XYZ file of N, CA and C in Angstrom:
840
model
N 0.820 -1.218 0.000
C 0.000 0.000 0.000
C 0.853 1.268 0.000
N 2.176 1.129 -0.136
C 3.026 2.322 -0.133
C 2.730 3.217 -1.328
N 2.355 2.594 -2.449
C 2.071 3.399 -3.640
C 0.868 4.308 -3.426
N -0.034 3.880 -2.546
C -1.194 4.715 -2.247
C -0.760 5.961 -1.494
N 0.210 5.797 -0.596
C 0.719 6.947 0.145
C 1.310 7.979 -0.808
N 1.960 7.504 -1.849
C 2.577 8.418 -2.801
C 1.532 9.180 -3.610
N 0.349 8.579 -3.771
C -0.705 9.258 -4.518
C -1.116 10.570 -3.861
N -0.974 10.642 -2.542
C -1.390 11.842 -1.814
C -0.565 13.057 -2.224
N 0.649 12.809 -2.699
C 1.537 13.923 -3.069
C 1.415 14.288 -4.541
N 0.569 13.560 -5.265
C 0.416 13.836 -6.699
C -0.782 14.744 -6.928
N -0.919 15.157 -8.152
C -2.042 16.028 -8.525
C -3.065 15.273 -9.363
N -3.123 13.953 -9.178
C -4.075 13.147 -9.937
C -5.492 13.535 -9.533
N -6.309 13.799 -10.521
C -7.685 14.228 -10.255
C -8.511 13.059 -9.700
N -9.266 13.344 -8.634
C -10.181 12.354 -8.075
C -9.536 11.317 -7.186
N -8.277 11.543 -6.778
C -7.600 10.539 -5.955
C -8.322 10.328 -4.622
N -8.945 11.379 -4.100
C -9.650 11.251 -2.820
C -10.915 10.408 -2.933
N -11.380 10.202 -4.156
C -12.602 9.422 -4.357
C -12.322 7.973 -4.743
N -11.059 7.608 -4.812
C -10.709 6.232 -5.164
C -11.104 5.293 -4.025
N -11.673 4.145 -4.372
C -12.121 3.185 -3.362
C -11.498 1.817 -3.609
N -11.514 0.999 -2.560
C -10.991 -0.363 -2.661
C -11.963 -1.220 -3.470
N -11.408 -2.176 -4.182
C -12.220 -3.006 -5.065
C -12.608 -4.332 -4.422
N -11.720 -4.886 -3.576
C -11.947 -6.212 -3.019
C -12.269 -6.144 -1.526
N -12.983 -7.169 -1.013
C -13.237 -7.265 0.429
C -11.908 -7.435 1.174
N -11.809 -7.078 2.440
C -12.932 -6.636 3.286
C -13.182 -5.133 3.244
N -12.430 -4.420 2.396
C -12.570 -2.960 2.370
C -13.282 -2.480 1.111
N -14.014 -3.338 0.477
C -14.674 -3.011 -0.780
C -15.577 -1.784 -0.637
N -15.366 -0.815 -1.540
C -16.182 0.389 -1.535
C -15.720 1.453 -0.562
N -14.673 1.177 0.227
C -14.155 2.147 1.199
C -13.053 2.989 0.538
N -12.917 4.262 0.922
C -11.897 5.136 0.313
C -10.487 4.602 0.557
N -9.704 4.561 -0.488
C -8.424 3.875 -0.445
C -7.368 4.629 0.365
N -7.408 5.959 0.366
C -6.389 6.734 1.080
C -6.458 6.488 2.592
N -7.632 6.636 3.237
C -7.696 6.337 4.679
C -7.337 4.890 5.001
N -7.747 3.954 4.127
C -7.417 2.550 4.366
C -5.906 2.370 4.411
N -5.216 2.997 3.484
C -3.756 2.887 3.442
C -3.126 3.477 4.696
N -3.666 4.590 5.175
C -3.129 5.213 6.387
C -3.352 4.317 7.602
N -4.533 3.710 7.677
C -4.816 2.803 8.789
C -3.868 1.603 8.768
N -3.655 1.043 7.594
C -2.801 -0.141 7.488
C -1.345 0.197 7.820
N -0.915 1.385 7.446
C 0.437 1.809 7.807
C 0.566 1.950 9.321
N -0.463 2.497 9.948
C -0.479 2.627 11.403
C -0.382 1.257 12.069
N -1.126 0.289 11.550
C -1.096 -1.061 12.111
C 0.299 -1.665 11.957
N 0.892 -1.468 10.815
C 2.200 -2.067 10.527
C 3.314 -1.446 11.370
N 3.297 -0.141 11.535
C 4.403 0.542 12.217
C 4.255 0.564 13.735
N 3.019 0.488 14.234
C 2.790 0.603 15.677
C 2.529 -0.731 16.363
N 2.511 -1.802 15.612
C 2.250 -3.108 16.215
C 3.376 -3.463 17.187
N 3.059 -3.856 18.425
C 4.105 -4.181 19.405
C 4.952 -5.370 18.952
N 6.195 -5.366 19.369
C 7.068 -6.502 19.084
C 6.492 -7.766 19.712
N 6.665 -8.866 19.024
C 6.204 -10.191 19.447
C 4.698 -10.378 19.296
N 3.985 -9.341 18.867
C 2.532 -9.436 18.737
C 2.129 -9.476 17.266
N 0.912 -9.909 17.017
C 0.354 -9.867 15.668
C -0.813 -8.889 15.648
N -0.885 -8.081 14.590
C -1.913 -7.043 14.491
C -2.642 -7.166 13.159
N -3.944 -7.080 13.213
C -4.752 -7.164 11.997
C -5.833 -6.093 12.012
N -6.201 -5.643 10.817
C -7.326 -4.727 10.659
C -8.395 -5.484 9.883
N -9.389 -5.962 10.587
C -10.381 -6.844 9.975
C -11.416 -6.095 9.147
N -11.615 -4.809 9.447
C -12.636 -4.062 8.709
C -12.479 -2.576 9.004
N -13.200 -1.775 8.246
C -13.286 -0.332 8.486
C -14.761 0.042 8.400
N -15.256 0.722 9.430
C -16.683 1.056 9.486
C -16.858 2.548 9.736
N -18.078 3.002 9.559
C -18.419 4.391 9.838
C -18.883 4.531 11.281
N -18.318 5.500 11.970
C -18.782 5.794 13.321
C -20.209 6.334 13.233
N -21.163 5.724 13.956
C -22.562 6.172 13.843
C -22.799 7.579 14.367
N -21.862 8.109 15.149
C -22.057 9.436 15.735
C -21.523 10.550 14.839
N -20.311 10.359 14.307
C -19.731 11.425 13.483
C -19.480 10.993 12.038
N -19.811 9.733 11.717
C -19.696 9.181 10.364
C -18.259 9.133 9.841
N -17.292 9.270 10.743
C -15.901 9.121 10.334
C -15.540 7.640 10.247
N -14.553 7.335 9.416
C -14.112 5.956 9.274
C -13.371 5.503 10.529
N -13.714 4.317 11.005
C -13.074 3.744 12.183
C -12.537 2.360 11.833
N -11.238 2.134 12.029
C -10.689 0.804 11.752
C -11.012 -0.168 12.887
N -11.260 -1.410 12.545
C -11.446 -2.470 13.539
C -10.110 -3.210 13.641
N -9.315 -2.818 14.629
C -7.956 -3.349 14.769
C -7.905 -4.311 15.947
N -7.329 -5.476 15.705
C -7.181 -6.497 16.738
C -5.698 -6.791 16.935
N -5.273 -6.801 18.192
C -3.870 -7.056 18.533
C -3.804 -8.289 19.422
N -2.993 -9.240 19.020
C -2.850 -10.491 19.770
C -1.440 -10.578 20.351
N -1.358 -10.462 21.683
C -0.083 -10.576 22.397
C -0.144 -11.722 23.406
N -0.917 -12.736 23.101
C -1.098 -13.854 24.030
C 0.184 -14.667 24.179
N 0.464 -15.027 25.443
C 1.544 -15.971 25.733
C 2.886 -15.531 25.136
N 3.234 -14.258 25.365
C 4.487 -13.715 24.828
C 5.441 -13.258 25.933
N 5.197 -13.708 27.157
C 6.080 -13.398 28.295
C 6.165 -11.900 28.600
N 5.073 -11.187 28.393
C 5.048 -9.772 28.754
C 4.951 -9.629 30.271
N 5.774 -8.748 30.826
C 5.709 -8.430 32.247
C 4.808 -7.222 32.503
N 4.512 -6.474 31.453
C 3.645 -5.306 31.543
C 3.012 -5.058 30.180
N 2.099 -4.117 30.129
C 1.457 -3.785 28.863
C 2.505 -3.289 27.861
N 2.384 -3.647 26.589
C 3.312 -3.110 25.584
C 3.232 -1.585 25.545
N 4.352 -0.904 25.372
C 4.329 0.568 25.365
C 3.704 1.161 24.109
N 3.679 0.385 23.013
C 3.092 0.880 21.770
C 1.884 0.036 21.395
N 1.019 0.654 20.602
C -0.202 -0.011 20.162
C -0.736 0.776 18.969
N -1.241 0.107 17.936
C -1.831 0.867 16.827
C -2.956 1.775 17.315
N -3.006 2.967 16.772
C -4.080 3.887 17.143
C -5.441 3.264 16.859
N -6.370 3.488 17.763
C -7.752 3.025 17.637
C -7.878 1.502 17.670
N -6.954 0.849 18.362
C -7.091 -0.596 18.573
C -8.358 -0.869 19.370
N -9.147 -1.831 18.912
C -10.410 -2.152 19.577
C -10.314 -3.402 20.446
N -9.551 -4.399 19.996
C -9.468 -5.670 20.714
C -8.012 -5.994 21.010
N -7.740 -6.330 22.273
C -6.371 -6.634 22.690
C -6.366 -7.900 23.537
N -5.560 -8.868 23.122
C -5.407 -10.114 23.873
C -4.034 -10.133 24.530
N -4.035 -10.115 25.864
C -2.789 -10.166 26.637
C -2.829 -11.316 27.639
N -3.593 -12.338 27.327
C -3.706 -13.467 28.239
C -2.423 -14.305 28.236
N -2.251 -15.067 29.313
C -1.115 -15.985 29.464
C 0.220 -15.254 29.444
N 0.273 -14.132 30.165
C 1.527 -13.411 30.340
C 1.824 -13.292 31.835
N 2.628 -12.318 32.215
C 3.002 -12.150 33.619
C 2.748 -10.715 34.074
N 1.654 -10.163 33.608
C 1.310 -8.770 33.878
C 0.717 -8.634 35.279
N 1.110 -7.575 35.977
C 0.635 -7.340 37.336
C -0.159 -6.041 37.482
N 0.123 -5.052 36.644
C -0.484 -3.728 36.819
C -1.369 -3.353 35.637
N -2.475 -2.660 35.948
C -3.395 -2.156 34.930
C -3.200 -0.664 34.659
N -2.190 -0.071 35.245
C -1.999 1.373 35.159
C -1.900 1.912 33.729
N -1.287 1.192 32.765
C -1.236 1.739 31.397
C -2.603 2.049 30.803
N -3.648 1.370 31.253
C -4.990 1.680 30.761
C -5.422 3.082 31.171
N -4.777 3.605 32.195
C -5.101 4.940 32.700
C -4.143 5.988 32.141
N -2.858 5.628 32.035
C -1.833 6.620 31.717
C -1.426 6.663 30.247
N -1.593 5.561 29.520
C -1.153 5.514 28.124
C -2.337 5.800 27.200
N -2.321 6.933 26.481
C -3.473 7.291 25.632
C -3.725 6.306 24.492
N -2.734 5.494 24.141
C -2.928 4.520 23.067
C -3.940 3.441 23.453
N -4.203 3.298 24.755
C -5.140 2.270 25.217
C -6.559 2.805 25.412
N -6.751 4.060 25.122
C -8.053 4.680 25.372
C -9.173 4.014 24.580
N -8.888 3.611 23.336
C -9.934 3.068 22.468
C -10.084 1.556 22.557
N -9.254 0.906 23.374
C -9.380 -0.551 23.528
C -10.693 -0.853 24.240
N -11.531 -1.636 23.596
C -12.841 -1.949 24.170
C -12.928 -3.374 24.699
N -12.255 -4.290 24.038
C -12.299 -5.697 24.442
C -10.899 -6.115 24.877
N -10.755 -6.463 26.159
C -9.438 -6.735 26.723
C -9.423 -8.084 27.432
N -8.529 -8.953 26.989
C -8.376 -10.281 27.579
C -7.083 -10.316 28.384
N -7.222 -10.447 29.709
C -6.069 -10.501 30.610
C -6.086 -11.780 31.451
N -6.676 -12.828 30.929
C -6.718 -14.092 31.659
C -5.305 -14.616 31.917
N -5.175 -15.347 33.024
C -3.926 -16.056 33.325
C -2.723 -15.117 33.413
N -2.880 -14.073 34.228
C -1.779 -13.180 34.549
C -1.612 -13.145 36.068
N -0.985 -12.087 36.590
C -0.752 -11.979 38.033
C -1.374 -10.708 38.604
N -2.481 -10.284 38.052
C -3.137 -9.051 38.485
C -3.847 -9.289 39.816
N -3.530 -8.464 40.813
C -4.130 -8.639 42.137
C -4.987 -7.451 42.560
N -5.152 -6.473 41.667
C -5.959 -5.304 42.027
C -6.438 -4.594 40.765
N -7.639 -4.014 40.860
C -8.142 -3.166 39.775
C -8.351 -1.736 40.272
N -7.804 -1.429 41.425
C -8.010 -0.111 42.024
C -7.426 1.011 41.171
N -6.386 0.714 40.377
C -5.798 1.748 39.520
C -6.802 2.286 38.504
N -7.811 1.493 38.177
C -8.776 1.894 37.151
C -9.868 2.816 37.683
N -9.965 2.942 38.978
C -11.066 3.709 39.571
C -11.094 5.145 39.053
N -12.241 5.542 38.536
C -12.433 6.902 38.050
C -11.856 7.179 36.677
N -11.273 6.178 36.016
C -10.635 6.407 34.720
C -11.651 6.350 33.582
N -11.283 6.947 32.457
C -12.131 6.917 31.263
C -12.317 5.485 30.776
N -11.223 4.727 30.733
C -11.303 3.370 30.190
C -12.265 2.504 31.001
N -12.226 2.655 32.319
C -13.023 1.800 33.193
C -14.520 1.984 32.962
N -14.923 3.128 32.491
C -16.349 3.388 32.275
C -16.741 3.322 30.799
N -15.826 2.782 29.946
C -16.146 2.702 28.518
C -15.790 1.352 27.889
N -15.286 0.410 28.653
C -14.919 -0.877 28.064
C -16.165 -1.679 27.692
N -15.960 -2.683 26.840
C -17.040 -3.615 26.504
C -16.798 -4.982 27.138
N -15.573 -5.495 26.984
C -15.237 -6.808 27.536
C -13.967 -6.680 28.365
N -14.041 -7.161 29.601
C -12.871 -7.217 30.470
C -12.812 -8.612 31.074
N -11.782 -9.356 30.688
C -11.644 -10.732 31.165
C -10.427 -10.831 32.073
N -10.685 -11.209 33.333
C -9.629 -11.293 34.353
C -9.628 -12.668 35.024
N -9.947 -13.685 34.281
C -9.982 -15.034 34.840
C -8.578 -15.494 35.244
N -8.554 -16.252 36.331
C -7.317 -16.891 36.792
C -6.185 -15.886 36.986
N -6.478 -14.835 37.754
C -5.452 -13.904 38.185
C -5.279 -14.051 39.697
N -4.909 -12.979 40.375
C -4.675 -13.040 41.819
C -5.613 -12.105 42.578
N -6.806 -11.901 42.042
C -7.758 -10.999 42.681
C -8.329 -11.630 43.947
N -8.199 -10.915 45.045
C -8.750 -11.343 46.327
C -10.000 -10.528 46.658
N -9.930 -9.247 46.347
C -11.065 -8.347 46.519
C -11.046 -7.326 45.387
N -12.181 -6.669 45.170
C -12.265 -5.555 44.227
C -13.041 -4.427 44.891
N -12.771 -3.179 44.517
C -13.561 -2.065 45.059
C -14.953 -2.077 44.429
N -15.896 -2.669 45.113
C -17.222 -2.883 44.534
C -17.915 -1.570 44.182
N -17.722 -0.543 44.997
C -18.354 0.739 44.705
C -17.815 1.306 43.392
N -16.495 1.230 43.190
C -15.886 1.772 41.977
C -16.350 1.003 40.742
N -16.432 -0.320 40.852
C -16.874 -1.129 39.721
C -18.343 -0.864 39.400
N -19.154 -0.760 40.423
C -20.570 -0.459 40.227
C -20.742 0.902 39.560
N -20.000 1.879 40.018
C -20.087 3.228 39.459
C -19.655 3.242 37.996
N -18.579 2.501 37.676
C -18.094 2.447 36.296
C -19.125 1.800 35.373
N -19.759 0.739 35.841
C -20.756 0.055 35.014
C -21.997 0.922 34.814
N -22.367 1.681 35.818
C -23.528 2.561 35.678
C -23.274 3.662 34.650
N -22.027 4.113 34.553
C -21.696 5.189 33.618
C -21.388 4.676 32.214
N -21.190 3.387 32.072
C -20.733 2.825 30.801
C -21.827 2.917 29.734
N -21.565 3.598 28.619
C -22.585 3.720 27.565
C -22.843 2.410 26.828
N -21.977 1.413 27.010
C -22.166 0.120 26.349
C -23.092 -0.816 27.129
N -23.484 -0.384 28.330
C -24.399 -1.193 29.135
C -25.811 -1.120 28.556
N -26.600 -2.179 28.739
C -26.209 -3.461 29.335
C -25.834 -4.527 28.308
N -26.188 -4.301 27.036
C -26.080 -5.372 26.045
C -24.643 -5.783 25.739
N -23.730 -4.811 25.625
C -22.395 -5.120 25.099
C -21.351 -5.421 26.164
N -21.614 -5.082 27.420
C -20.595 -5.230 28.457
C -20.558 -6.661 28.973
N -19.340 -7.212 29.046
C -19.139 -8.556 29.567
C -17.925 -8.566 30.499
N -18.112 -9.191 31.665
C -17.050 -9.322 32.664
C -16.774 -10.797 32.917
N -15.486 -11.125 33.095
C -15.090 -12.485 33.440
C -14.189 -12.396 34.669
N -14.659 -12.956 35.790
C -13.958 -12.811 37.068
C -13.670 -14.148 37.742
N -13.948 -15.240 37.083
C -13.823 -16.555 37.701
C -12.388 -17.000 37.921
N -12.265 -18.031 38.771
C -10.990 -18.691 39.045
C -9.953 -17.752 39.655
N -10.430 -16.811 40.459
C -9.547 -15.970 41.261
C -9.671 -16.397 42.726
N -8.645 -16.161 43.537
C -8.694 -16.588 44.952
C -9.455 -15.596 45.823
N -10.753 -15.468 45.594
C -11.562 -14.480 46.306
C -11.569 -14.746 47.807
N -11.388 -13.688 48.570
C -11.395 -13.780 50.029
C -12.818 -13.582 50.530
N -13.353 -14.597 51.152
C -14.754 -14.546 51.579
C -14.852 -14.181 53.055
N -14.743 -12.898 53.348
C -14.931 -12.441 54.720
C -16.085 -11.444 54.766
N -16.484 -11.108 55.974
C -17.691 -10.302 56.163
C -17.525 -8.858 55.695
N -16.291 -8.381 55.585
C -16.077 -7.000 55.169
C -16.217 -6.818 53.661
N -16.130 -7.914 52.908
C -16.145 -7.816 51.445
C -17.336 -8.514 50.793
N -17.650 -9.705 51.252
C -18.625 -10.545 50.564
C -20.014 -9.916 50.427
N -20.593 -9.278 51.448
C -21.951 -8.726 51.263
C -22.057 -7.762 50.082
N -21.133 -6.817 49.974
C -21.198 -5.856 48.868
C -20.859 -6.525 47.537
N -19.969 -7.511 47.559
C -19.607 -8.219 46.331
C -20.779 -9.062 45.836
N -21.481 -9.702 46.758
C -22.668 -10.465 46.372
C -23.727 -9.558 45.749
N -23.938 -8.400 46.343
C -24.910 -7.452 45.788
C -24.515 -7.051 44.369
N -23.222 -6.837 44.158
C -22.733 -6.456 42.829
C -22.960 -7.581 41.823
N -22.644 -8.810 42.217
C -22.815 -9.949 41.312
C -24.284 -10.150 40.951
N -25.161 -9.985 41.918
C -26.593 -10.152 41.640
C -27.103 -9.038 40.719
N -26.602 -7.842 40.932
C -27.044 -6.699 40.128
C -26.614 -6.842 38.672
N -25.426 -7.439 38.461
C -24.882 -7.542 37.103
C -24.702 -8.997 36.673
N -25.662 -9.837 37.029
C -25.592 -11.247 36.634
C -25.515 -11.414 35.121
N -26.192 -10.553 34.395
C -26.201 -10.670 32.933
C -24.859 -10.296 32.322
N -24.075 -9.514 33.047
C -22.784 -9.080 32.514
C -21.633 -9.996 32.952
N -21.729 -10.577 34.135
C -20.665 -11.470 34.620
C -20.900 -12.851 34.018
N -20.198 -13.134 32.938
C -20.451 -14.336 32.148
C -20.117 -15.625 32.899
N -19.090 -15.593 33.727
C -18.641 -16.822 34.399
C -18.952 -16.784 35.888
N -20.142 -16.326 36.223
C -20.498 -16.126 37.624
C -20.436 -17.427 38.426
N -20.628 -18.559 37.770
C -20.558 -19.847 38.469
C -19.132 -20.191 38.882
N -18.150 -19.540 38.273
C -16.745 -19.793 38.616
C -16.183 -18.766 39.590
N -17.012 -17.827 40.020
C -16.580 -16.845 41.019
C -16.823 -17.474 42.386
N -15.764 -18.030 42.956
C -15.900 -18.836 44.168
C -14.911 -18.390 45.238
N -15.245 -18.753 46.474
C -14.347 -18.468 47.587
C -13.074 -19.291 47.448
N -11.985 -18.709 47.897
C -10.739 -19.458 47.958
C -10.720 -20.226 49.275
N -10.784 -21.560 49.240
C -10.841 -22.325 50.490
C -9.497 -22.339 51.192
N -9.485 -22.487 52.521
C -8.212 -22.642 53.235
C -7.461 -23.856 52.715
N -6.135 -23.814 52.847
C -5.327 -24.918 52.338
C -5.684 -26.237 53.010
N -6.144 -26.155 54.251
C -6.485 -27.374 54.979
C -7.863 -27.915 54.615
N -8.642 -27.101 53.893
C -10.000 -27.493 53.533
C -10.007 -28.051 52.114
N -10.312 -29.316 51.986
C -10.298 -29.969 50.686
C -11.676 -29.984 50.018
N -12.645 -29.325 50.637
C -13.978 -29.290 50.057
C -13.990 -28.392 48.823
N -14.987 -28.595 47.974
C -15.128 -27.756 46.790
C -15.437 -26.329 47.228
N -14.795 -25.326 46.613
C -15.065 -23.935 47.000
C -16.506 -23.549 46.704
N -17.038 -22.652 47.527
C -18.439 -22.258 47.409
C -18.608 -21.134 46.392
N -19.690 -21.212 45.609
C -20.034 -20.117 44.706
C -20.439 -18.911 45.547
N -19.834 -17.778 45.279
C -20.061 -16.606 46.118
C -21.500 -16.117 46.024
N -22.089 -16.170 44.842
C -23.437 -15.625 44.686
C -24.475 -16.435 45.454
N -24.196 -17.703 45.733
C -25.145 -18.544 46.469
C -24.766 -18.693 47.937
N -23.700 -18.052 48.347
C -23.204 -18.199 49.711
C -24.145 -17.521 50.704
N -24.452 -18.213 51.784
C -25.301 -17.642 52.825
C -24.528 -16.583 53.605
N -25.186 -15.461 53.853
C -24.532 -14.399 54.621
C -24.150 -14.896 56.017
N -24.997 -15.731 56.594
C -24.723 -16.217 57.947
C -23.494 -17.112 57.986
N -23.144 -17.692 56.826
C -21.951 -18.535 56.780
C -20.680 -17.706 56.773
N -20.807 -16.437 56.408
C -19.642 -15.556 56.330
C -19.620 -14.562 57.479
N -20.781 -13.996 57.773
C -20.872 -12.947 58.794
C -21.590 -13.479 60.032
N -20.959 -13.340 61.165
C -21.574 -13.744 62.427
C -21.826 -12.497 63.258
N -23.047 -12.377 63.750
C -23.418 -11.210 64.538
C -22.732 -11.230 65.895
N -22.497 -10.061 66.494
C -21.889 -10.016 67.833
C -22.654 -10.838 68.854
N -23.993 -10.897 68.724
C -24.786 -11.689 69.661
C -24.419 -13.159 69.607
N -24.053 -13.615 68.393
C -23.661 -15.018 68.254
C -22.425 -15.316 69.084
N -21.458 -14.394 69.047
C -20.243 -14.592 69.825
C -20.549 -14.544 71.321
N -21.469 -13.633 71.719
C -21.821 -13.522 73.131
C -22.482 -14.802 73.625
N -23.376 -15.351 72.795
C -24.048 -16.591 73.178
C -23.041 -17.720 73.306
N -22.125 -17.803 72.381
C -21.122 -18.857 72.436
C -20.251 -18.730 73.679
N -19.869 -17.504 74.032
C -19.046 -17.291 75.222
C -19.817 -17.682 76.479
N -21.111 -17.322 76.525
C -21.935 -17.674 77.677
C -22.095 -19.190 77.793
N -22.243 -19.841 76.658
C -22.344 -21.299 76.667
C -21.080 -21.935 77.231
N -19.935 -21.373 76.885
C -18.672 -21.911 77.397
C -18.586 -21.752 78.913
N -18.987 -20.562 79.410
C -18.957 -20.322 80.864
C -19.901 -21.282 81.574
N -21.101 -21.441 81.021
C -22.065 -22.358 81.630
C -21.542 -23.789 81.639
N -20.863 -24.167 80.571
C -20.309 -25.511 80.511
C -19.250 -25.736 81.572
N -18.400 -24.715 81.758
C -17.351 -24.827 82.780
C -17.957 -24.922 84.177
N -18.962 -24.057 84.448
C -19.616 -24.082 85.760
C -20.301 -25.424 86.015
N -20.959 -25.948 85.000
C -21.629 -27.243 85.156
C -20.620 -28.343 85.457
N -19.466 -28.287 84.798
C -18.428 -29.297 85.037
C -17.904 -29.206 86.463
N -17.717 -27.962 86.948
C -17.232 -27.785 88.319
C -18.246 -28.300 89.336
N -19.533 -28.023 89.082
C -20.575 -28.503 89.999
C -20.586 -30.025 90.046
N -20.455 -30.647 88.885
C -20.442 -32.117 88.837
C -19.242 -32.664 89.596
N -18.088 -32.016 89.451
C -16.889 -32.460 90.168
C -17.067 -32.328 91.684
N -17.653 -31.189 92.103
C -17.854 -30.970 93.542
C -18.826 -31.993 94.119
N -19.931 -32.208 93.403
C -20.905 -33.195 93.879
C -20.297 -34.594 93.909
N -19.498 -34.888 92.908
C -18.835 -36.191 92.889
C -17.886 -36.358 94.053
N -17.157 -35.280 94.392
C -16.223 -35.336 95.520
C -16.974 -35.501 96.840
N -18.103 -34.796 96.989
C -18.900 -34.933 98.201
C -19.429 -36.357 98.351
N -19.904 -36.918 97.246
C -20.421 -38.284 97.292
C -19.320 -39.268 97.670
N -18.126 -39.052 97.123
C -17.007 -39.951 97.435
C -16.607 -39.830 98.898
N -16.527 -38.580 99.423
C -16.139 -38.379 100.824
C -17.166 -38.995 101.773
N -18.451 -38.863 101.435
C -19.490 -39.450 102.280
C -19.374 -40.975 102.307
N -19.174 -41.549 101.128
C -19.022 -43.006 101.056
C -17.792 -43.461 101.829
N -16.693 -42.706 101.708
C -15.455 -43.063 102.397
C -15.625 -42.958 103.912
N -16.353 -41.915 104.385
C -16.578 -41.736 105.819
C -17.442 -42.865 106.384
N -18.491 -43.240 105.669
C -19.371 -44.306 106.138
C -18.632 -45.642 106.210
N -17.680 -45.831 105.341
C -16.989 -47.114 105.276
C -15.846 -47.198 106.279
N -15.115 -46.099 106.465
C -13.909 -46.150 107.308
C -14.045 -45.333 108.578
N -15.011 -44.420 108.626
C -15.154 -43.546 109.780
C -14.153 -42.419 109.795
N -13.390 -42.297 108.758
C -12.382 -41.235 108.686
C -12.928 -40.053 107.900
N -12.672 -38.860 108.481
C -13.108 -37.641 107.809
C -12.173 -37.315 106.641
N -12.667 -36.576 105.671
C -11.787 -36.138 104.578
C -10.614 -35.354 105.133
N -9.474 -35.457 104.470
C -8.256 -34.839 104.987
C -8.378 -33.334 105.133
N -9.177 -32.687 104.265
C -9.282 -31.236 104.346
C -9.995 -30.802 105.619
N -10.913 -31.694 106.144
C -11.630 -31.363 107.378
C -10.670 -31.381 108.560
N -9.720 -32.285 108.526
C -8.758 -32.381 109.628
C -7.831 -31.188 109.681
N -7.725 -30.441 108.605
C -6.843 -29.276 108.568
C -7.529 -28.013 109.066
N -8.869 -28.093 109.194
C -9.601 -26.902 109.640
C -9.432 -26.755 111.143
N -8.987 -25.594 111.666
C -8.784 -25.413 113.114
C -10.104 -25.396 113.881
């Protein structure tokens, strides 16, 4: 397509009206197509593959928008690639060693990424995304099999409420993470999962991380009983009172048993218990 770039510098009449003849760009203006393809070729990250599957009209401003997909799966990335073709829509970064989501906030090249696959990485937090443009405009965010223990439920709820792609286009994948099921997190997380059941595609795989000593199957968080996670202060008070009552009952039984034994011993031998002989 380099020859198309050269056409821009010529005075050939009607060059701006030239269109592509073959699919997938059939009928689309050739000059913008060439510019998009050059962008894909020059900005594609090392070790990744980049394709432009189509070019469409933006329904809002009718400008041409390239559909660019970048595949960086299983390439030993420790962080997001620093470069990306402009207007990339789909990015696959699964099966790497990524820990931070900060480039989605700080790198403007990631602003237009709508579908993001980050499965099988080492991400343990999404707090960096709170309040960011990307967090409230994504379509697909897949975080399966990472290191998420908790998420800021208020921030995620707020982002989903503001997202213009809701509810039809937004999809979340949160399964196979070591979720911490304690009373400070689970109630709000359960409310979030119930509210967005249609968006959380793998909700059956969002489960508590069981203790290492517990070999039972982990519990699905959305079906988890609140009473199994949260115990009211009254419950602890009742348990403590039961323990005290048990101790007192045991002491009473011991005392009565000792009295019965001393009485039997006195009747049989005529000897008083030794403690009585010590009393002045």
